[in-house]
Backbone as CSV, one residue per row, in Angstrom:
resi,resn,N_x,N_y,N_z,CA_x,CA_y,CA_z,C_x,C_y,C_z
1,MET,26.088,20.718,1.239,25.921,20.837,-0.213,25.295,19.555,-0.760
2,VAL,24.265,19.686,-1.582,23.593,18.524,-2.158,24.389,18.046,-3.370
3,ASN,24.769,16.769,-3.357,25.534,16.253,-4.483,24.602,15.750,-5.589
4,PHE,25.217,15.331,-6.695,24.462,14.912,-7.882,23.527,13.751,-7.553
5,ARG,24.027,12.789,-6.768,23.218,11.619,-6.412,21.986,12.029,-5.614
6,ASP,22.169,12.914,-4.653,21.033,13.371,-3.845,20.032,14.171,-4.666
7,LYS,20.539,14.934,-5.629,19.638,15.709,-6.481,18.696,14.794,-7.261
8,ILE,19.242,13.701,-7.785,18.412,12.746,-8.520,17.372,12.132,-7.589
9,GLN,17.821,11.732,-6.401,16.906,11.115,-5.442,15.801,12.086,-5.037
10,GLN,16.131,13.344,-4.836,15.126,14.338,-4.467,14.082,14.518,-5.571
11,GLN,14.529,14.482,-6.819,13.581,14.618,-7.928,12.663,13.402,-8.001
12,VAL,13.196,12.214,-7.728,12.366,11.010,-7.694,11.304,11.136,-6.617
13,PHE,11.711,11.590,-5.428,10.767,11.693,-4.317,9.679,12.725,-4.599
14,ARG,9.943,13.683,-5.460,8.936,14.699,-5.785,7.786,14.136,-6.616
15,ILE,8.024,13.012,-7.287,6.948,12.456,-8.112,6.324,11.210,-7.503
16,ASN,6.875,10.707,-6.391,6.253,9.515,-5.801,5.590,9.835,-4.462
17,GLY,4.942,8.837,-3.898,4.133,9.037,-2.708,4.906,9.425,-1.467
18,LEU,6.231,9.195,-1.440,7.018,9.568,-0.271,7.019,11.070,-0.064
19,SER,6.769,11.832,-1.135,6.776,13.292,-1.016,5.616,13.809,-0.172
20,LEU,4.592,12.987,0.043,3.441,13.419,0.840,3.761,13.439,2.339
21,ASN,4.815,12.685,2.736,5.299,12.709,4.130,4.197,12.421,5.154
22,GLU,3.306,11.523,4.813,2.195,11.227,5.714,2.455,9.988,6.566
23,PHE,3.201,9.029,6.029,3.472,7.781,6.733,4.978,7.550,6.797
24,ASP,5.441,7.079,7.945,6.864,6.800,8.136,7.103,5.301,7.954
25,LEU,7.681,4.940,6.816,7.886,3.520,6.514,8.996,2.902,7.351
26,SER,9.745,3.706,8.065,10.852,3.176,8.871,10.437,2.851,10.303
27,GLN,9.168,3.093,10.655,8.689,2.873,12.026,7.405,2.052,12.025
28,PRO,7.092,1.324,13.134,7.935,1.075,14.302,8.888,-0.088,14.045
29,PRO,9.998,-0.131,14.753,10.987,-1.191,14.529,10.373,-2.583,14.684
30,GLY,10.701,-3.458,13.742,10.294,-4.857,13.830,8.963,-5.204,13.204
31,ASP,8.124,-4.215,12.912,6.807,-4.506,12.324,6.978,-4.936,10.867
32,PRO,6.565,-6.163,10.498,6.783,-6.647,9.132,5.788,-6.101,8.116
33,GLY,4.727,-5.445,8.582,3.700,-5.004,7.651,2.858,-6.166,7.166
34,LEU,2.178,-5.986,6.055,1.292,-7.031,5.541,2.057,-8.202,4.936
35,TYR,3.307,-7.974,4.526,4.017,-9.009,3.772,5.354,-9.429,4.379
36,GLY,6.181,-8.463,4.744,7.479,-8.781,5.304,8.566,-8.895,4.259
37,PRO,9.823,-8.872,4.692,10.965,-8.766,3.779,11.233,-10.011,2.942
38,ASP,10.667,-11.139,3.294,10.904,-12.359,2.514,9.854,-12.570,1.420
39,SER,8.948,-11.627,1.273,7.899,-11.753,0.268,8.434,-11.425,-1.119
40,ILE,7.758,-11.951,-2.125,8.096,-11.612,-3.507,7.642,-10.182,-3.821
41,ILE,6.539,-9.760,-3.238,6.014,-8.433,-3.558,6.979,-7.338,-3.121
42,TRP,7.739,-7.548,-2.049,8.757,-6.564,-1.678,9.819,-6.467,-2.762
43,ARG,10.188,-7.592,-3.343,11.214,-7.577,-4.391,10.705,-6.898,-5.659
44,VAL,9.466,-7.202,-6.036,8.921,-6.621,-7.268,8.646,-5.132,-7.093
45,HIS,7.975,-4.763,-6.006,7.600,-3.364,-5.792,8.766,-2.520,-5.278
46,GLY,9.876,-3.161,-4.964,11.012,-2.431,-4.412,11.907,-1.781,-5.442
47,ASP,11.645,-2.010,-6.722,12.491,-1.436,-7.768,11.752,-0.269,-8.416
48,PHE,12.159,0.954,-8.090,11.427,2.130,-8.551,11.364,2.265,-10.073
49,PRO,12.469,2.087,-10.810,12.383,2.303,-12.263,11.369,1.392,-12.950
50,SER,11.392,0.105,-12.638,10.436,-0.799,-13.291,9.019,-0.521,-12.802
51,MET,8.848,-0.131,-11.543,7.508,0.189,-11.036,6.948,1.433,-11.715
52,LEU,7.807,2.404,-12.028,7.334,3.597,-12.719,6.836,3.243,-14.118
53,CYS,7.606,2.442,-14.845,7.157,1.995,-16.169,5.869,1.189,-16.058
54,GLY,5.830,0.275,-15.094,4.644,-0.542,-14.912,3.426,0.269,-14.521
55,GLY,3.627,1.300,-13.717,2.517,2.137,-13.293,1.909,2.926,-14.439
56,ILE,2.756,3.402,-15.343,2.260,4.119,-16.522,1.431,3.173,-17.386
57,ALA,1.971,1.975,-17.631,1.224,0.992,-18.420,-0.081,0.618,-17.734
58,ALA,-0.040,0.452,-16.415,-1.229,0.044,-15.665,-2.341,1.072,-15.795
59,LEU,-2.009,2.347,-15.664,-3.022,3.391,-15.780,-3.697,3.342,-17.149
60,LEU,-2.910,3.188,-18.198,-3.469,3.182,-19.550,-4.289,1.926,-19.812
61,LEU,-3.870,0.798,-19.247,-4.647,-0.427,-19.408,-5.943,-0.346,-18.605
62,GLN,-5.871,0.138,-17.383,-7.069,0.293,-16.553,-8.103,1.179,-17.243
63,MET,-7.638,2.259,-17.868,-8.554,3.240,-18.458,-9.213,2.745,-19.743
64,GLN,-8.805,1.579,-20.249,-9.503,1.008,-21.395,-10.793,0.304,-20.971
65,HIS,-10.998,0.176,-19.663,-12.284,-0.328,-19.167,-13.194,0.884,-18.973
66,PRO,-14.310,0.971,-19.682,-15.127,2.196,-19.659,-15.635,2.578,-18.279
67,LEU,-15.910,1.600,-17.421,-16.429,1.944,-16.090,-15.313,2.447,-15.182
68,ALA,-14.125,1.866,-15.304,-12.983,2.372,-14.538,-12.641,3.788,-14.991
69,LEU,-12.671,4.016,-16.294,-12.403,5.347,-16.834,-13.438,6.354,-16.329
70,ALA,-14.708,5.976,-16.333,-15.769,6.900,-15.919,-15.605,7.310,-14.464
71,GLY,-15.241,6.358,-13.604,-15.067,6.690,-12.194,-13.964,7.702,-11.978
72,VAL,-12.850,7.518,-12.679,-11.737,8.467,-12.565,-12.100,9.798,-13.208
73,TRP,-12.757,9.733,-14.347,-13.115,10.948,-15.094,-14.064,11.843,-14.294
74,ASP,-15.038,11.216,-13.647,-16.082,11.985,-12.958,-15.709,12.399,-11.539
75,HIS,-14.825,11.649,-10.895,-14.609,11.854,-9.461,-13.159,12.128,-9.077
76,SER,-12.295,12.341,-10.051,-10.883,12.566,-9.745,-10.433,13.891,-10.333
77,SER,-9.413,14.470,-9.722,-8.849,15.726,-10.215,-7.664,15.490,-11.135
78,PHE,-7.573,14.278,-11.707,-6.352,13.946,-12.443,-6.136,14.850,-13.653
79,ARG,-7.228,15.370,-14.247,-7.037,16.232,-15.419,-6.397,17.562,-15.031
80,GLU,-6.655,18.036,-13.823,-6.050,19.270,-13.356,-4.770,19.012,-12.564
81,ASP,-4.629,17.826,-12.012,-3.500,17.532,-11.117,-3.029,16.094,-11.345
82,MET,-2.487,15.848,-12.529,-2.023,14.504,-12.865,-0.958,14.019,-11.885
83,MET,0.005,14.893,-11.528,1.075,14.468,-10.634,0.538,14.165,-9.246
84,GLY,-0.458,14.908,-8.788,-1.052,14.618,-7.490,-1.702,13.252,-7.472
85,ARG,-2.409,12.931,-8.549,-3.034,11.608,-8.669,-1.972,10.511,-8.637
86,LEU,-0.877,10.693,-9.372,0.178,9.685,-9.403,0.841,9.534,-8.037
87,ARG,1.007,10.657,-7.329,1.612,10.573,-5.993,0.717,9.800,-5.027
88,ARG,-0.586,10.056,-5.085,-1.495,9.353,-4.167,-1.545,7.856,-4.465
89,THR,-1.532,7.511,-5.758,-1.503,6.096,-6.123,-0.199,5.457,-5.667
90,SER,0.905,6.165,-5.881,2.209,5.670,-5.441,2.245,5.483,-3.935
91,GLN,1.643,6.423,-3.204,1.606,6.309,-1.744,0.848,5.053,-1.313
92,PHE,-0.285,4.793,-1.952,-1.076,3.617,-1.579,-0.273,2.340,-1.798
93,ILE,0.397,2.240,-2.920,1.187,1.031,-3.209,2.342,0.898,-2.228
94,ALA,3.033,2.018,-1.963,4.182,1.965,-1.065,3.774,1.577,0.354
95,VAL,2.701,2.180,0.855,2.304,1.940,2.253,1.700,0.552,2.421
96,THR,0.863,0.110,1.482,0.274,-1.225,1.628,1.311,-2.319,1.395
97,THR,2.335,-2.028,0.595,3.397,-3.017,0.391,4.422,-2.980,1.514
98,PHE,4.936,-1.788,1.814,6.108,-1.663,2.682,5.815,-1.050,4.056
99,GLY,4.644,-0.459,4.238,4.366,0.207,5.496,4.121,-0.754,6.641
100,ASN,4.055,-0.215,7.859,3.717,-1.061,9.002,2.250,-1.491,8.899
101,THR,1.880,-2.463,9.691,0.555,-3.075,9.565,-0.570,-2.066,9.788
102,ALA,-0.449,-1.238,10.802,-1.513,-0.276,11.120,-1.676,0.750,10.003
103,ASP,-0.573,1.264,9.479,-0.663,2.257,8.415,-1.257,1.662,7.148
104,ALA,-0.887,0.433,6.832,-1.438,-0.223,5.645,-2.952,-0.373,5.775
105,GLN,-3.403,-0.813,6.940,-4.843,-0.970,7.166,-5.561,0.379,7.130
106,THR,-4.926,1.408,7.681,-5.509,2.752,7.668,-5.754,3.225,6.239
107,LEU,-4.777,3.008,5.375,-4.897,3.483,4.003,-5.916,2.658,3.217
108,ILE,-5.977,1.367,3.487,-6.991,0.526,2.837,-8.392,1.000,3.211
109,GLU,-8.622,1.268,4.486,-9.940,1.735,4.924,-10.264,3.106,4.342
110,ARG,-9.260,3.965,4.217,-9.490,5.277,3.622,-9.937,5.153,2.172
111,VAL,-9.273,4.290,1.413,-9.632,4.115,0.004,-11.019,3.498,-0.121
112,LYS,-11.356,2.575,0.767,-12.700,1.989,0.739,-13.768,3.055,0.964
113,ARG,-13.514,3.985,1.869,-14.481,5.066,2.110,-14.604,5.977,0.888
114,ILE,-13.487,6.256,0.237,-13.525,7.075,-0.977,-14.333,6.376,-2.060
115,HIS,-14.130,5.065,-2.208,-14.833,4.305,-3.236,-16.349,4.365,-3.049
116,LEU,-16.814,4.462,-1.816,-18.258,4.503,-1.557,-18.917,5.716,-2.200
117,ARG,-18.145,6.766,-2.429,-18.695,7.992,-3.020,-18.577,8.023,-4.541
118,VAL,-17.853,7.068,-5.105,-17.573,7.087,-6.547,-18.601,6.227,-7.274
119,LYS,-19.670,6.873,-7.709,-20.760,6.193,-8.414,-21.265,7.102,-9.520
120,GLY,-21.891,6.502,-10.546,-22.445,7.301,-11.625,-22.748,6.447,-12.829
121,VAL,-22.770,7.066,-14.003,-22.957,6.341,-15.258,-21.848,6.753,-16.210
122,ASP,-21.435,5.808,-17.079,-20.348,6.117,-18.001,-20.875,6.855,-19.231
123,ALA,-20.014,7.044,-20.215,-20.371,7.839,-21.396,-21.514,7.223,-22.189
124,LEU,-21.741,5.911,-22.037,-22.823,5.232,-22.755,-24.019,4.937,-21.861
125,GLY,-24.026,5.514,-20.654,-25.156,5.344,-19.760,-25.124,4.118,-18.885
126,GLN,-23.978,3.415,-18.874,-23.862,2.236,-18.011,-23.506,2.652,-16.588
127,PRO,-24.217,2.139,-15.590,-23.901,2.530,-14.211,-22.563,1.939,-13.751
128,TYR,-21.866,2.697,-12.912,-20.624,2.195,-12.324,-20.610,2.516,-10.839
129,ASP,-19.835,1.717,-10.117,-19.682,1.866,-8.672,-18.277,1.408,-8.339
130,ALA,-17.455,2.302,-7.810,-16.056,1.967,-7.536,-15.912,0.845,-6.521
131,SER,-16.961,0.568,-5.726,-16.908,-0.532,-4.763,-17.340,-1.867,-5.370
132,ASP,-17.708,-1.870,-6.652,-18.108,-3.095,-7.338,-16.945,-4.084,-7.325
133,PRO,-17.122,-5.265,-6.742,-16.015,-6.222,-6.653,-15.383,-6.560,-8.003
134,GLN,-16.197,-6.649,-9.060,-15.647,-6.984,-10.365,-14.786,-5.858,-10.922
135,LEU,-15.208,-4.616,-10.700,-14.419,-3.482,-11.165,-13.115,-3.370,-10.377
136,LEU,-13.181,-3.621,-9.088,-11.976,-3.623,-8.255,-10.994,-4.689,-8.724
137,THR,-11.522,-5.836,-9.133,-10.654,-6.905,-9.617,-9.949,-6.482,-10.895
138,TRP,-10.683,-5.834,-11.820,-10.057,-5.380,-13.056,-8.925,-4.390,-12.770
139,VAL,-9.189,-3.401,-11.941,-8.179,-2.391,-11.639,-6.945,-3.045,-11.029
140,HIS,-7.162,-3.982,-10.122,-6.050,-4.672,-9.469,-5.257,-5.518,-10.461
141,VAL,-5.940,-6.302,-11.278,-5.239,-7.201,-12.198,-4.460,-6.404,-13.246
142,ALA,-5.066,-5.355,-13.789,-4.358,-4.530,-14.768,-3.075,-3.963,-14.161
143,GLU,-3.159,-3.568,-12.913,-2.012,-2.990,-12.220,-0.910,-4.021,-11.989
144,THR,-1.256,-5.133,-11.365,-0.232,-6.123,-11.036,0.347,-6.778,-12.288
145,TYR,-0.482,-6.960,-13.304,-0.008,-7.510,-14.580,1.093,-6.625,-15.158
146,CYS,0.886,-5.325,-15.122,1.874,-4.394,-15.673,3.107,-4.280,-14.777
147,PHE,2.913,-4.303,-13.453,4.072,-4.263,-12.553,4.975,-5.468,-12.788
148,LEU,4.382,-6.646,-12.896,5.193,-7.844,-13.089,5.854,-7.836,-14.463
149,ALA,5.132,-7.394,-15.489,5.717,-7.316,-16.835,6.934,-6.396,-16.837
150,ALA,6.830,-5.257,-16.145,7.951,-4.317,-16.078,9.124,-4.918,-15.311
151,HIS,8.829,-5.629,-14.238,9.888,-6.262,-13.449,10.636,-7.298,-14.290
152,LEU,9.893,-8.089,-15.037,10.519,-9.124,-15.859,11.348,-8.513,-16.996
153,ARG,10.926,-7.379,-17.491,11.667,-6.767,-18.593,12.864,-5.972,-18.121
154,TYR,12.713,-5.222,-17.028,13.735,-4.245,-16.673,14.497,-4.527,-15.375
155,LYS,14.062,-5.512,-14.601,14.766,-5.798,-13.349,15.257,-7.236,-13.286
156,ASN,14.352,-8.202,-13.360,14.767,-9.604,-13.202,13.997,-10.501,-14.165
157,PRO,14.502,-10.667,-15.380,13.821,-11.532,-16.351,13.851,-13.006,-15.969
158,HIS,14.634,-13.333,-14.951,14.780,-14.735,-14.538,13.920,-15.091,-13.322
159,LEU,13.024,-14.206,-12.933,12.121,-14.530,-11.827,11.355,-15.801,-12.183
160,SER,11.400,-16.777,-11.321,10.861,-18.104,-11.648,9.343,-18.071,-11.802
161,PRO,8.792,-18.990,-12.592,7.333,-19.078,-12.701,6.648,-19.225,-11.343
162,ALA,7.271,-19.987,-10.447,6.679,-20.165,-9.112,6.628,-18.833,-8.358
163,ASP,7.700,-18.032,-8.471,7.719,-16.736,-7.795,6.774,-15.746,-8.459
164,GLN,6.584,-15.859,-9.766,5.599,-15.009,-10.439,4.191,-15.327,-9.929
165,ASP,3.890,-16.618,-9.779,2.599,-17.010,-9.208,2.462,-16.487,-7.779
166,ARG,3.548,-16.596,-7.028,3.521,-16.150,-5.632,3.282,-14.638,-5.563
167,TYR,3.844,-13.887,-6.500,3.607,-12.439,-6.527,2.122,-12.139,-6.667
168,TYR,1.475,-12.785,-7.614,0.041,-12.538,-7.805,-0.762,-12.961,-6.575
169,ALA,-0.375,-14.072,-5.960,-1.102,-14.541,-4.777,-0.941,-13.553,-3.616
170,GLU,0.270,-13.027,-3.441,0.492,-12.053,-2.373,-0.266,-10.756,-2.645
171,ALA,-0.189,-10.268,-3.867,-0.831,-8.993,-4.204,-2.345,-9.064,-4.046
172,ALA,-2.911,-10.249,-4.210,-4.369,-10.408,-4.083,-4.860,-10.030,-2.686
173,LEU,-3.987,-10.094,-1.690,-4.374,-9.783,-0.311,-4.967,-8.378,-0.198
174,VAL,-4.297,-7.383,-0.775,-4.779,-6.008,-0.688,-6.033,-5.826,-1.538
175,ALA,-6.060,-6.445,-2.720,-7.250,-6.338,-3.574,-8.479,-6.870,-2.855
176,GLU,-8.342,-8.009,-2.194,-9.466,-8.601,-1.469,-9.843,-7.747,-0.262
177,ALA,-8.852,-7.122,0.389,-9.147,-6.232,1.513,-9.948,-5.010,1.056
178,LEU,-9.750,-4.597,-0.197,-10.509,-3.475,-0.751,-11.911,-3.884,-1.198
179,GLY,-12.139,-5.207,-1.340,-13.458,-5.684,-1.730,-13.512,-6.446,-3.031
180,ALA,-12.365,-6.663,-3.683,-12.345,-7.439,-4.933,-12.700,-8.893,-4.650
181,LYS,-13.318,-9.539,-5.621,-13.712,-10.943,-5.484,-13.139,-11.756,-6.639
182,ASP,-12.915,-13.043,-6.363,-12.420,-13.971,-7.382,-11.172,-13.416,-8.063
183,VAL,-10.241,-12.948,-7.280,-9.024,-12.339,-7.816,-8.099,-13.441,-8.349
184,PRO,-7.723,-13.402,-9.624,-6.805,-14.418,-10.153,-5.448,-14.305,-9.457
185,ASP,-4.884,-15.447,-9.085,-3.684,-15.419,-8.249,-2.535,-16.243,-8.814
186,SER,-2.477,-16.369,-10.140,-1.356,-17.034,-10.789,-1.199,-16.456,-12.183
187,VAL,-0.064,-16.743,-12.816,0.177,-16.229,-14.165,-0.891,-16.730,-15.129
188,LEU,-1.185,-18.020,-15.080,-2.188,-18.581,-15.990,-3.559,-17.977,-15.737
189,ALA,-3.916,-17.824,-14.473,-5.229,-17.273,-14.137,-5.342,-15.811,-14.569
190,VAL,-4.273,-15.041,-14.402,-4.294,-13.632,-14.804,-4.387,-13.517,-16.322
191,ASP,-3.594,-14.309,-17.041,-3.644,-14.257,-18.508,-5.041,-14.618,-19.013
192,ALA,-5.644,-15.646,-18.418,-6.982,-16.057,-18.838,-8.001,-14.975,-18.521
193,TYR,-7.863,-14.361,-17.351,-8.785,-13.295,-16.949,-8.724,-12.119,-17.925
194,ILE,-7.523,-11.694,-18.273,-7.385,-10.548,-19.189,-8.006,-10.862,-20.542
195,GLN,-7.844,-12.076,-21.019,-8.464,-12.444,-22.297,-9.990,-12.383,-22.212
196,THR,-10.543,-12.795,-21.084,-12.010,-12.734,-20.943,-12.507,-11.293,-20.837
197,MET,-11.649,-10.381,-20.384,-12.052,-8.989,-20.219,-11.935,-8.171,-21.497
198,ARG,-11.166,-8.629,-22.451,-10.899,-7.818,-23.641,-12.165,-7.351,-24.374
199,PRO,-13.215,-8.184,-24.499,-14.414,-7.682,-25.195,-15.081,-6.498,-24.500
200,GLN,-14.813,-6.306,-23.191,-15.422,-5.195,-22.458,-14.623,-3.897,-22.592
201,LEU,-13.434,-3.975,-23.134,-12.546,-2.818,-23.184,-12.786,-2.001,-24.446
202,ARG,-12.531,-0.711,-24.328,-12.615,0.146,-25.515,-11.701,1.348,-25.314
203,CYS,-11.364,1.976,-26.423,-10.500,3.155,-26.392,-11.211,4.275,-27.143
204,ASP,-11.832,5.194,-26.406,-12.588,6.268,-27.039,-11.852,7.601,-26.858
205,GLU,-12.555,8.696,-27.125,-11.916,10.008,-27.056,-11.390,10.316,-25.651
206,ARG,-12.126,9.895,-24.644,-11.686,10.181,-23.273,-10.462,9.333,-22.905
207,THR,-10.432,8.098,-23.375,-9.254,7.264,-23.127,-8.032,7.879,-23.798
208,GLN,-8.223,8.376,-25.025,-7.121,9.026,-25.732,-6.682,10.293,-25.003
209,GLU,-7.636,10.974,-24.371,-7.274,12.186,-23.632,-6.430,11.853,-22.409
210,VAL,-6.721,10.714,-21.771,-5.886,10.277,-20.646,-4.445,10.103,-21.117
211,LEU,-4.269,9.453,-22.272,-2.931,9.267,-22.826,-2.269,10.616,-23.087
212,SER,-3.004,11.548,-23.670,-2.450,12.860,-23.973,-2.062,13.605,-22.697
213,LEU,-2.925,13.532,-21.677,-2.619,14.189,-20.408,-1.364,13.599,-19.770
214,LEU,-1.237,12.287,-19.858,-0.069,11.621,-19.280,1.202,12.044,-20.000
215,LEU,1.146,12.084,-21.327,2.321,12.461,-22.113,2.721,13.913,-21.866
216,ASN,1.768,14.737,-21.459,2.048,16.155,-21.228,2.106,16.523,-19.755
217,ALA,2.144,15.501,-18.881,2.234,15.768,-17.442,3.519,16.533,-17.137
218,PRO,3.463,17.494,-16.220,4.659,18.282,-15.920,5.728,17.450,-15.216
219,ALA,6.962,17.669,-15.603,8.087,17.028,-14.919,8.412,17.824,-13.660
220,PRO,9.009,17.167,-12.634,9.345,17.904,-11.409,10.322,19.053,-11.665
221,THR,11.238,18.882,-12.615,12.165,19.939,-13.028,12.443,19.765,-14.515
222,TRP,12.996,20.797,-15.127,13.305,20.683,-16.557,14.386,19.641,-16.797
223,GLN,15.289,19.459,-15.806,16.340,18.453,-15.980,15.775,17.040,-16.034
224,ALA,14.608,16.836,-15.365,14.021,15.503,-15.301,13.171,15.179,-16.529
225,ARG,12.863,16.181,-17.346,11.949,15.973,-18.474,12.418,14.874,-19.443
226,PRO,13.673,14.836,-19.887,14.075,13.779,-20.821,13.878,12.372,-20.258
227,ALA,14.267,12.175,-18.987,14.099,10.858,-18.376,12.627,10.521,-18.210
228,MET,11.828,11.516,-17.856,10.398,11.280,-17.680,9.757,10.916,-19.017
229,ASN,10.140,11.601,-20.096,9.613,11.264,-21.417,9.974,9.835,-21.810
230,ALA,11.204,9.447,-21.504,11.633,8.085,-21.825,10.829,7.059,-21.038
231,MET,10.587,7.338,-19.751,9.809,6.434,-18.927,8.370,6.321,-19.421
232,LEU,7.800,7.436,-19.877,6.448,7.402,-20.427,6.397,6.509,-21.663
233,GLN,7.370,6.649,-22.538,7.417,5.801,-23.720,7.634,4.335,-23.338
234,GLY,8.454,4.104,-22.316,8.677,2.742,-21.846,7.416,2.115,-21.293
235,GLY,6.619,2.917,-20.574,5.362,2.404,-20.042,4.376,2.071,-21.136
236,ILE,4.269,2.944,-22.129,3.345,2.692,-23.236,3.774,1.450,-24.015
237,GLU,5.073,1.345,-24.262,5.585,0.207,-25.037,5.449,-1.111,-24.279
238,LEU,5.289,-1.011,-22.957,5.119,-2.206,-22.135,3.736,-2.832,-22.295
239,LEU,2.755,-2.048,-22.740,1.393,-2.560,-22.915,1.373,-3.723,-23.907
240,PRO,0.423,-4.647,-23.751,0.253,-5.683,-24.780,0.004,-5.035,-26.142
241,ASP,0.401,-5.720,-27.208,0.259,-5.150,-28.545,-1.168,-4.703,-28.833
242,TRP,-2.158,-5.515,-28.412,-3.556,-5.160,-28.704,-3.978,-3.888,-27.983
243,ALA,-3.416,-3.649,-26.800,-3.746,-2.431,-26.058,-3.062,-1.218,-26.687
244,GLN,-1.825,-1.386,-27.185,-1.158,-0.302,-27.902,-1.939,0.057,-29.159
245,GLN,-2.371,-0.972,-29.883,-3.081,-0.745,-31.137,-4.418,-0.054,-30.915
246,ALA,-5.040,-0.291,-29.753,-6.289,0.397,-29.438,-6.074,1.908,-29.358
247,PHE,-4.879,2.314,-28.931,-4.538,3.732,-28.896,-4.050,4.239,-30.261
248,GLY,-3.985,3.351,-31.237,-3.486,3.739,-32.555,-1.979,3.791,-32.627
249,LEU,-1.314,3.065,-31.734,0.145,3.097,-31.667,0.747,1.808,-32.213
250,ARG,1.804,1.947,-32.979,2.555,0.792,-33.475,4.041,1.137,-33.406
251,TYR,4.805,0.285,-32.783,6.238,0.518,-32.639,7.013,-0.438,-33.541
252,SER,7.945,0.114,-34.300,8.818,-0.732,-35.108,9.793,-1.462,-34.193
253,PRO,10.356,-2.586,-34.630,11.360,-3.279,-33.796,12.518,-2.368,-33.392
254,LEU,12.952,-1.503,-34.306,14.056,-0.586,-33.993,13.642,0.393,-32.900
255,ARG,12.426,0.925,-32.990,11.927,1.857,-31.983,11.809,1.178,-30.621
256,ARG,11.348,-0.067,-30.615,11.249,-0.808,-29.360,12.622,-0.992,-28.720
257,ARG,13.604,-1.340,-29.524,14.956,-1.543,-28.987,15.513,-0.244,-28.415
258,PHE,15.247,0.856,-29.100,15.729,2.157,-28.622,15.084,2.511,-27.280
259,ILE,13.772,2.329,-27.187,13.063,2.645,-25.935,13.599,1.791,-24.793
260,ARG,13.748,0.506,-25.029,14.186,-0.398,-23.961,15.616,-0.102,-23.520
261,LEU,16.496,0.208,-24.480,17.870,0.548,-24.120,17.898,1.822,-23.289
262,HIS,17.088,2.788,-23.663,17.004,4.046,-22.925,16.556,3.793,-21.477
263,ILE,15.568,2.952,-21.310,15.067,2.642,-19.960,16.139,1.938,-19.136
264,VAL,16.851,1.013,-19.736,17.907,0.291,-19.020,18.946,1.267,-18.480
265,ILE,19.331,2.243,-19.297,20.335,3.231,-18.872,19.792,4.090,-17.735
266,ILE,18.568,4.583,-17.893,17.962,5.423,-16.847,17.772,4.625,-15.563
267,ALA,17.341,3.371,-15.687,17.098,2.538,-14.511,18.385,2.347,-13.703
268,ARG,19.492,2.151,-14.379,20.767,1.993,-13.664,21.108,3.255,-12.886
269,LEU,20.875,4.402,-13.511,21.165,5.669,-12.841,20.261,5.850,-11.623
270,LEU,18.980,5.550,-11.764,18.049,5.720,-10.651,18.355,4.752,-9.514
271,ARG,18.689,3.510,-9.838,19.028,2.542,-8.777,20.272,2.978,-8.017
272,TRP,21.208,3.572,-8.714,22.421,4.080,-8.066,22.086,5.239,-7.137
273,ALA,21.132,6.068,-7.551,20.844,7.293,-6.803,19.941,7.065,-5.596
274,ILE,19.015,6.118,-5.703,18.001,5.972,-4.652,18.525,5.101,-3.518
275,SER,18.737,5.724,-2.380,19.224,4.997,-1.203,18.229,5.042,-0.048
276,ARG,17.174,5.855,-0.172,16.198,5.994,0.909,14.772,5.818,0.378
277,GLY,14.621,4.886,-0.554,13.299,4.611,-1.098,12.451,3.798,-0.144
278,ALA,11.237,3.456,-0.571,10.312,2.714,0.288,10.896,1.378,0.727
279,TYR,11.510,0.663,-0.196,12.093,-0.649,0.129,13.180,-0.505,1.195
280,GLN,14.088,0.473,1.012,15.182,0.634,1.968,14.667,1.048,3.343
281,ARG,13.662,1.897,3.375,13.119,2.336,4.668,12.445,1.175,5.402
282,ALA,11.733,0.350,4.634,11.077,-0.800,5.259,12.101,-1.815,5.751
283,MET,13.155,-2.022,4.978,14.204,-2.959,5.418,14.878,-2.461,6.698
284,THR,15.039,-1.168,6.822,15.581,-0.596,8.054,14.643,-0.894,9.226
285,ARG,13.328,-0.757,8.993,12.348,-0.982,10.056,12.400,-2.416,10.581
286,VAL,12.608,-3.374,9.685,12.606,-4.779,10.124,14.019,-5.267,10.476
287,GLY,14.994,-4.348,10.476,16.328,-4.706,10.936,17.164,-5.485,9.951
288,ARG,16.884,-5.323,8.670,17.681,-5.996,7.636,18.726,-5.052,7.077
């Protein structure tokens, strides 16, 4: 008989990359993968609730870059299969962070091959190429910036500045393996980079449609819908104020407090329920 805790865990696995069952994060014994258990990235990426909030924010921030948006818009099935897109992205993060070395390299090479086919022009006629090192850097920085912001808000607000810098330096490894160049690898460098990128960002009808599609993405079950809605709001509220305002969103202090309290409650429940997540499977593999 499946108990309440297992039911929650099963619903979580239905929306993340583990549901694809393509890579076994628990094998082979002793393989540390690209980072190993003493890395900061294992600690940051090992907390599912904050990573889910961070991932939602990351997608919305990434899509404010017109060339990143065009590549996804023209070459992805996300409008018809939003959950499939999220699962594949989740799988890439889980395997490159926690998987064994061979599987991580396999997935990196697969994504590089996919990127070679993603080319075109955006809504204003500007050419884009998913293998462009500068575009890869933007996608990576937007992602890691949001993951770390979520970790600091919902998991460990006391993560030291040195460890925050170390997180960015570690995460740059995969970005550079994909072809990104001049990847900022510290808090100061990332903050400066994002400020330099802001003039290139915009929020048009297609960007707004991404937000609408995300807000209306199907939940794995009707029971999961309230928690999923709360997580979506938590991800949006995690965005920098200027990025929220680009979407036409403004949150009152009371609304922000309500969203954050809701996430804290859900996060505690999810941490209690998840016993076989990517982090736990990888720790088993390395004998911890």
